[in-house]
mmCIF file with all atom_site columns, C-alpha atoms in Angstrom:
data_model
loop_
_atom_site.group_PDB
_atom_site.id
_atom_site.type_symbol
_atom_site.label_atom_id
_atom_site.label_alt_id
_atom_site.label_comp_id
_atom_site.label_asym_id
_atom_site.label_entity_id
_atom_site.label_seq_id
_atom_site.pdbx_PDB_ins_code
_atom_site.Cartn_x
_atom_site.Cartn_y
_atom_site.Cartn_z
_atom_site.occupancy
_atom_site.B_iso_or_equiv
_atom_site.pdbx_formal_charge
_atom_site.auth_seq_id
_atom_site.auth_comp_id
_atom_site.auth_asym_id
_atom_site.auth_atom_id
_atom_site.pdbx_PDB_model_num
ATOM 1   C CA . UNK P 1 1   ? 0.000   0.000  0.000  1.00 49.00 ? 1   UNK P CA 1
ATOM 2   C CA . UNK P 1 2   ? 0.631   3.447  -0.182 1.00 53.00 ? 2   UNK P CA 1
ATOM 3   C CA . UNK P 1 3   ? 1.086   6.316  2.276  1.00 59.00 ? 3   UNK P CA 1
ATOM 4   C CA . UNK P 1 4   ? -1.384  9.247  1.654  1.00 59.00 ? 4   UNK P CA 1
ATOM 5   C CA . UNK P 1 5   ? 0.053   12.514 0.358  1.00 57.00 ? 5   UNK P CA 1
ATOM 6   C CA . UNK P 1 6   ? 0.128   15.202 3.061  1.00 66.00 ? 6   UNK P CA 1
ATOM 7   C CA . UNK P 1 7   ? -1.284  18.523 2.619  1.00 73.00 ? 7   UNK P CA 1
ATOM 8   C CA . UNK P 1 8   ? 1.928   20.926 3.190  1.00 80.00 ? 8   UNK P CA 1
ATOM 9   C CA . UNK P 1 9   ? 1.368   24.158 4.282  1.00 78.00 ? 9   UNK P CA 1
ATOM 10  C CA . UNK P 1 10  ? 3.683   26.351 2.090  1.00 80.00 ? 10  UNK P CA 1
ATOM 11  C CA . UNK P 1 11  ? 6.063   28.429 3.795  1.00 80.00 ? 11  UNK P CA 1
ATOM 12  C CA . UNK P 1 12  ? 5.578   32.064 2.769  1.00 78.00 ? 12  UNK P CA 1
ATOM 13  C CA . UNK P 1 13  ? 2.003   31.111 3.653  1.00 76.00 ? 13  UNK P CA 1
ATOM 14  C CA . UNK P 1 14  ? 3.571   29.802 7.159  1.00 75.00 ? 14  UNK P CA 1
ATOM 15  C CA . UNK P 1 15  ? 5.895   32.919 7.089  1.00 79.00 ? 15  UNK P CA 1
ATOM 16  C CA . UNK P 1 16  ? 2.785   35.601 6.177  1.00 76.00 ? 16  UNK P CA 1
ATOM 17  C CA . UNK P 1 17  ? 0.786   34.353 9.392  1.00 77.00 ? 17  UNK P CA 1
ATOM 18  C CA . UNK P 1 18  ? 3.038   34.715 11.868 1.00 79.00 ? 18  UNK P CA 1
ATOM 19  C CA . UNK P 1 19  ? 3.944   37.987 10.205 1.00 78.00 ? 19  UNK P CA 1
ATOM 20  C CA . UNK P 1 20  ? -0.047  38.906 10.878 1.00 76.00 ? 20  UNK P CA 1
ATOM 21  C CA . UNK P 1 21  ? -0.094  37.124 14.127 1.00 78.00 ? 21  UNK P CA 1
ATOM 22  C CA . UNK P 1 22  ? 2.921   39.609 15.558 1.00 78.00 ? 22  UNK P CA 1
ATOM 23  C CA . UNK P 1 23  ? 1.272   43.160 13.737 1.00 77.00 ? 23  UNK P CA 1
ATOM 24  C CA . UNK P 1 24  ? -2.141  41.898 15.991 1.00 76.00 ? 24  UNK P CA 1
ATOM 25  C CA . UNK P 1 25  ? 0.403   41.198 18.813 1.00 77.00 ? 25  UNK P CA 1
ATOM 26  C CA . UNK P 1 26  ? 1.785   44.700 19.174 1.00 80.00 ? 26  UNK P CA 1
ATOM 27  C CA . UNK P 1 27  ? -1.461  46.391 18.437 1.00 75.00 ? 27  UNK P CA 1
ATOM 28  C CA . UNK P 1 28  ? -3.050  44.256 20.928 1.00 76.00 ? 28  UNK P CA 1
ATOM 29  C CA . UNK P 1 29  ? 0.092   45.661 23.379 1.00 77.00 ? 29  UNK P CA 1
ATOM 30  C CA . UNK P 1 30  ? -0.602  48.954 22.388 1.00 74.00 ? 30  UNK P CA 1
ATOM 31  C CA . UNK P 1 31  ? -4.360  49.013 23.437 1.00 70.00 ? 31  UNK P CA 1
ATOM 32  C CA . UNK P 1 32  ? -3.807  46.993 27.306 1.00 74.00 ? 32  UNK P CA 1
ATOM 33  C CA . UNK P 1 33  ? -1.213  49.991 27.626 1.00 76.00 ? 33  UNK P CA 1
ATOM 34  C CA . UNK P 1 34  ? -4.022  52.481 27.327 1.00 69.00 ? 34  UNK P CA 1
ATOM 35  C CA . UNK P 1 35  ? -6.344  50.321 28.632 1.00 72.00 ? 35  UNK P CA 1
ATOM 36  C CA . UNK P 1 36  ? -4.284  49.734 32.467 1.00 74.00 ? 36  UNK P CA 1
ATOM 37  C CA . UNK P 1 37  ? -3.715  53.674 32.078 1.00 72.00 ? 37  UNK P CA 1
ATOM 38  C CA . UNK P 1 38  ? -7.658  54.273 32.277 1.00 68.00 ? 38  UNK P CA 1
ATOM 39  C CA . UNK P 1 39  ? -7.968  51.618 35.287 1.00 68.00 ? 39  UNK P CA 1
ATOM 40  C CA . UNK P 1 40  ? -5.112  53.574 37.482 1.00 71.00 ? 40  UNK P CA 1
ATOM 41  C CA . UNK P 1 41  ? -6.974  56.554 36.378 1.00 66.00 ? 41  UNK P CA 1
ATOM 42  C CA . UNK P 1 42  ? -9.796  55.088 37.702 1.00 61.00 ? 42  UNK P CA 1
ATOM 43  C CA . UNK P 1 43  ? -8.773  53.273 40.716 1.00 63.00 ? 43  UNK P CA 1
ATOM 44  C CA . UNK P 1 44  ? -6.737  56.445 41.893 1.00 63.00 ? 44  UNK P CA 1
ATOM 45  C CA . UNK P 1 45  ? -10.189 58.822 41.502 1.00 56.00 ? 45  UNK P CA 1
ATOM 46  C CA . UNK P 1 46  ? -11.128 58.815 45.395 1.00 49.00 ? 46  UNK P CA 1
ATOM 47  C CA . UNK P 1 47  ? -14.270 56.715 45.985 1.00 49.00 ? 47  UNK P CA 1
ATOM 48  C CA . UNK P 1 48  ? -15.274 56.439 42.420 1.00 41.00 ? 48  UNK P CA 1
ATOM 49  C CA . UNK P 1 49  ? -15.503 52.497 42.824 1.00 50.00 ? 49  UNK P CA 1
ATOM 50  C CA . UNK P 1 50  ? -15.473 50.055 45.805 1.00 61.00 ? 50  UNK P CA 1
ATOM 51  C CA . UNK P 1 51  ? -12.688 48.211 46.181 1.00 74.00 ? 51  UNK P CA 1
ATOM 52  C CA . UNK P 1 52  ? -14.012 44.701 45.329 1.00 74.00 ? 52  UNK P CA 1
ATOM 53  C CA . UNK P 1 53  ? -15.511 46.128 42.045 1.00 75.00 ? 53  UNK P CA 1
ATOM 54  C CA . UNK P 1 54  ? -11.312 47.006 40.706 1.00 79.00 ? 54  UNK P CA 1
ATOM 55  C CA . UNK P 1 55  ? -10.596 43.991 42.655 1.00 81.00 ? 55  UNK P CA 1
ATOM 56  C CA . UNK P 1 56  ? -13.135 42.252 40.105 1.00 81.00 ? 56  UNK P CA 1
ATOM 57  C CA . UNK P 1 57  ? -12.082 44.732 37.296 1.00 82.00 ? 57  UNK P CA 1
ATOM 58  C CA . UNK P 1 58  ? -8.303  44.185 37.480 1.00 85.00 ? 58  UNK P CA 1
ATOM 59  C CA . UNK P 1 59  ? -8.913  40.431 38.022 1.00 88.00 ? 59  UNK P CA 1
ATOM 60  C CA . UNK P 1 60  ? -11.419 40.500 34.418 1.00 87.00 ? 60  UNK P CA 1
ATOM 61  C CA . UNK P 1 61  ? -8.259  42.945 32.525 1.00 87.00 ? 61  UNK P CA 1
ATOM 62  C CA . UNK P 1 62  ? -6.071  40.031 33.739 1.00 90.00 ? 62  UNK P CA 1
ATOM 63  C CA . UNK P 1 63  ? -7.909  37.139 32.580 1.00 90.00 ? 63  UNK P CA 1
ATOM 64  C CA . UNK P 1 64  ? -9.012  38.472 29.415 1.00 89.00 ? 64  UNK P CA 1
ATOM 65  C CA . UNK P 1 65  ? -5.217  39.520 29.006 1.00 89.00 ? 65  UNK P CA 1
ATOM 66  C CA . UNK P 1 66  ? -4.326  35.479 29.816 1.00 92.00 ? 66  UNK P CA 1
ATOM 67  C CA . UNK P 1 67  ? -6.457  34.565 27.066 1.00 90.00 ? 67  UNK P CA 1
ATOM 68  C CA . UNK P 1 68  ? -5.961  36.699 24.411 1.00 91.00 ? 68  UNK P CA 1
ATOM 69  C CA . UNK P 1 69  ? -2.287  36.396 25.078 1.00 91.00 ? 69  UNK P CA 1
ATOM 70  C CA . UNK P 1 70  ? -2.998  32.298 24.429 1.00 92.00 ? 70  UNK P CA 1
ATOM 71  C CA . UNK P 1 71  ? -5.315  32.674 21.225 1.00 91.00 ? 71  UNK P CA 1
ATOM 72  C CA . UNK P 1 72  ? -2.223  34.499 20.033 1.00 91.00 ? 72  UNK P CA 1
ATOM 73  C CA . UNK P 1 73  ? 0.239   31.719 20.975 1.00 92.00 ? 73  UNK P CA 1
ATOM 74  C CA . UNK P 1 74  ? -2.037  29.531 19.401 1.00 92.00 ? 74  UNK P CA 1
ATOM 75  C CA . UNK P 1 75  ? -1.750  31.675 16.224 1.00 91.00 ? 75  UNK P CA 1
ATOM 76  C CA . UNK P 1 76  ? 1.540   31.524 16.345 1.00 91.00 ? 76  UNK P CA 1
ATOM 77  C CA . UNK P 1 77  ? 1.525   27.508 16.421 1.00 93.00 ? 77  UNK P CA 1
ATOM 78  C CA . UNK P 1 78  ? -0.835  27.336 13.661 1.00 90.00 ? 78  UNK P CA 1
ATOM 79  C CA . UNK P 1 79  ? 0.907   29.667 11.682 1.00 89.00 ? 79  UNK P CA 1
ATOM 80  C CA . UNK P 1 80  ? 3.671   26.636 11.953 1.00 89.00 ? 80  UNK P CA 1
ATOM 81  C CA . UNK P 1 81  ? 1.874   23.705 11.205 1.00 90.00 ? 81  UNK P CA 1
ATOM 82  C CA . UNK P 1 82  ? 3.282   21.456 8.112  1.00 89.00 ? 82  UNK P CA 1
ATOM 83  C CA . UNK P 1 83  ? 0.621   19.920 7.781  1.00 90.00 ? 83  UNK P CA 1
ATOM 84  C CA . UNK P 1 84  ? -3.368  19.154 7.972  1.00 87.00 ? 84  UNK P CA 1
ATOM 85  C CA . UNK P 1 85  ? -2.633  16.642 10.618 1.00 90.00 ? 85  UNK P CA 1
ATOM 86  C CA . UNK P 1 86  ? -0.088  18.960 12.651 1.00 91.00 ? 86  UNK P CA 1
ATOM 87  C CA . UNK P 1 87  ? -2.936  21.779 12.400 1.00 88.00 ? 87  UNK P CA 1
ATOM 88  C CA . UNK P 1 88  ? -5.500  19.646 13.914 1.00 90.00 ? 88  UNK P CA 1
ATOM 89  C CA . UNK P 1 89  ? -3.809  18.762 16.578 1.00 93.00 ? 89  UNK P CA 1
ATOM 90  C CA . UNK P 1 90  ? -3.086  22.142 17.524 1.00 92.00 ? 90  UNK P CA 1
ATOM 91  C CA . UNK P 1 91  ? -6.242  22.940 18.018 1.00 90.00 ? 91  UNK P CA 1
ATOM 92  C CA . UNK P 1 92  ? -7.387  19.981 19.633 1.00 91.00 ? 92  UNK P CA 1
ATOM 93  C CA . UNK P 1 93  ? -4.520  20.877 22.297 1.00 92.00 ? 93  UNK P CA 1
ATOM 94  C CA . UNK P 1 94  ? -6.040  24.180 22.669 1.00 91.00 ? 94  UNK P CA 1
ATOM 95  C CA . UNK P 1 95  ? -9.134  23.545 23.278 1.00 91.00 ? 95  UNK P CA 1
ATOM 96  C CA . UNK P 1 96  ? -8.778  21.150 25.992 1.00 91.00 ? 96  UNK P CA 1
ATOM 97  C CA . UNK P 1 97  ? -6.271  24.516 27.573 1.00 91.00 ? 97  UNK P CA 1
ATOM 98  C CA . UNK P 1 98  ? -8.381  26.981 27.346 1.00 90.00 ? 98  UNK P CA 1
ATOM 99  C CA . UNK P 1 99  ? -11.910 24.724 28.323 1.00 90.00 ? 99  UNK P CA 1
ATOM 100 C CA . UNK P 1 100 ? -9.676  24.045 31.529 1.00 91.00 ? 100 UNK P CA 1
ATOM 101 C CA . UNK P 1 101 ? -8.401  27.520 31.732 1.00 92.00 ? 101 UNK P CA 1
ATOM 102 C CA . UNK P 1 102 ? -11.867 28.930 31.456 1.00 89.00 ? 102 UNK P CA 1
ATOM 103 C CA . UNK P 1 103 ? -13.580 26.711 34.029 1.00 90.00 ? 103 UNK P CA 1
ATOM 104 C CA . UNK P 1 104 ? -10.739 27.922 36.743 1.00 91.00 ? 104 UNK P CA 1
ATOM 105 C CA . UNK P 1 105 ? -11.046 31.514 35.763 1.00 90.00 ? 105 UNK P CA 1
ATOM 106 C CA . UNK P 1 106 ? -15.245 31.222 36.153 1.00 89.00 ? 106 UNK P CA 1
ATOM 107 C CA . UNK P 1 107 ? -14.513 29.523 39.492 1.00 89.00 ? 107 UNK P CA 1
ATOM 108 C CA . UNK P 1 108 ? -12.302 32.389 40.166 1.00 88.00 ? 108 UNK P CA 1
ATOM 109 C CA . UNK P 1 109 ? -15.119 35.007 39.398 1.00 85.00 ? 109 UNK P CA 1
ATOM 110 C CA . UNK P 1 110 ? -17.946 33.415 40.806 1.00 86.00 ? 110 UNK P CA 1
ATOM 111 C CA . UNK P 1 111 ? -15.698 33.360 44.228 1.00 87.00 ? 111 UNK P CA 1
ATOM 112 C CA . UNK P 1 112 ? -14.780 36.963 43.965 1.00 83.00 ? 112 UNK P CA 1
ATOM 113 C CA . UNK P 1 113 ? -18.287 38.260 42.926 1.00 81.00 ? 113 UNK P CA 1
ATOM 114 C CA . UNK P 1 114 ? -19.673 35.965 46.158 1.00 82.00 ? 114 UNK P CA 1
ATOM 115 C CA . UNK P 1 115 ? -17.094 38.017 48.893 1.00 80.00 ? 115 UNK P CA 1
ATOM 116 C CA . UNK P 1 116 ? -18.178 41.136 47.056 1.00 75.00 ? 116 UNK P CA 1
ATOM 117 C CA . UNK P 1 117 ? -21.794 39.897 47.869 1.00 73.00 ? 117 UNK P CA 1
ATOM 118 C CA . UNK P 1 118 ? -20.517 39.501 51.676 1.00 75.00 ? 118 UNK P CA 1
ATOM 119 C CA . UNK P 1 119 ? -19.097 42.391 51.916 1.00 70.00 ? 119 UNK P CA 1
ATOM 120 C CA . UNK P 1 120 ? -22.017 44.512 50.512 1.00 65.00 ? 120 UNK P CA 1
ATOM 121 C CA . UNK P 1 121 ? -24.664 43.109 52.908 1.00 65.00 ? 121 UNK P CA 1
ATOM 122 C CA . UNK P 1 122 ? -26.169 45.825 54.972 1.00 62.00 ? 122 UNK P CA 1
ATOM 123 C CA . UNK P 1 123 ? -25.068 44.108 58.730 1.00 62.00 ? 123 UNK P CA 1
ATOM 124 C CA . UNK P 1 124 ? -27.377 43.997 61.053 1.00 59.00 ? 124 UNK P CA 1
#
């Protein structure tokens, strides 16, 4: 028998994405700059927000930071891939991260948002 042909991913294909993947990279860098710039702003404005709400906030910027920074790794690995095979796998490998990533992170929030709950309560 024969071995089946493999689809090859060319490399100035290969070469083009990763180009894109790093110009989305630095713009993404450019906007959590201004981005952490309005939250000190913010957070340094005398009683504009409690402190479990930036507590929350910062925790959110963080996460969303963790993940974006992965989807761009993953990019990256795709942007490698040889092959159909290789490129399936990488996102099969993703997945599973980020499913497992974004069950701890929702734990993480729903634990926060419950103290915040606490600490709101008018006591009695």
């Amino acid at each position: 028998m024969y071995d089946k042909p493999q689809f090859e991913i060319p490399e100035a294909v290969r070469e083009l994405a990763e180009r894109n993947v790093e110009q989305a990279r630095t713009a993404y860098g450019q906007f959590m700059e201004m981005a952490r710039k309005v939250q000190d702003t913010v957070s340094k404005s005398q009683g504009a927000m409690a402190e479990s709400a930036i507590e929350l906030q910062s925790r959110v910027s963080k996460f969303a930071e963790e993940n974006i920074q992965a989807s761009f790794r993953f990019a990256s690995d795709l942007s490698r891939a040889r092959d159909l095979k290789e490129y399936i796998e990488i996102q099969q490998r993703y997945a599973q991260s980020q499913m497992k990533t974004y069950a701890h992170q929702a734990q993480e929030l729903g634990k926060l948002m419950s103290e915040a709950a606490q600490k709101a309560k008018p006591k009695d």
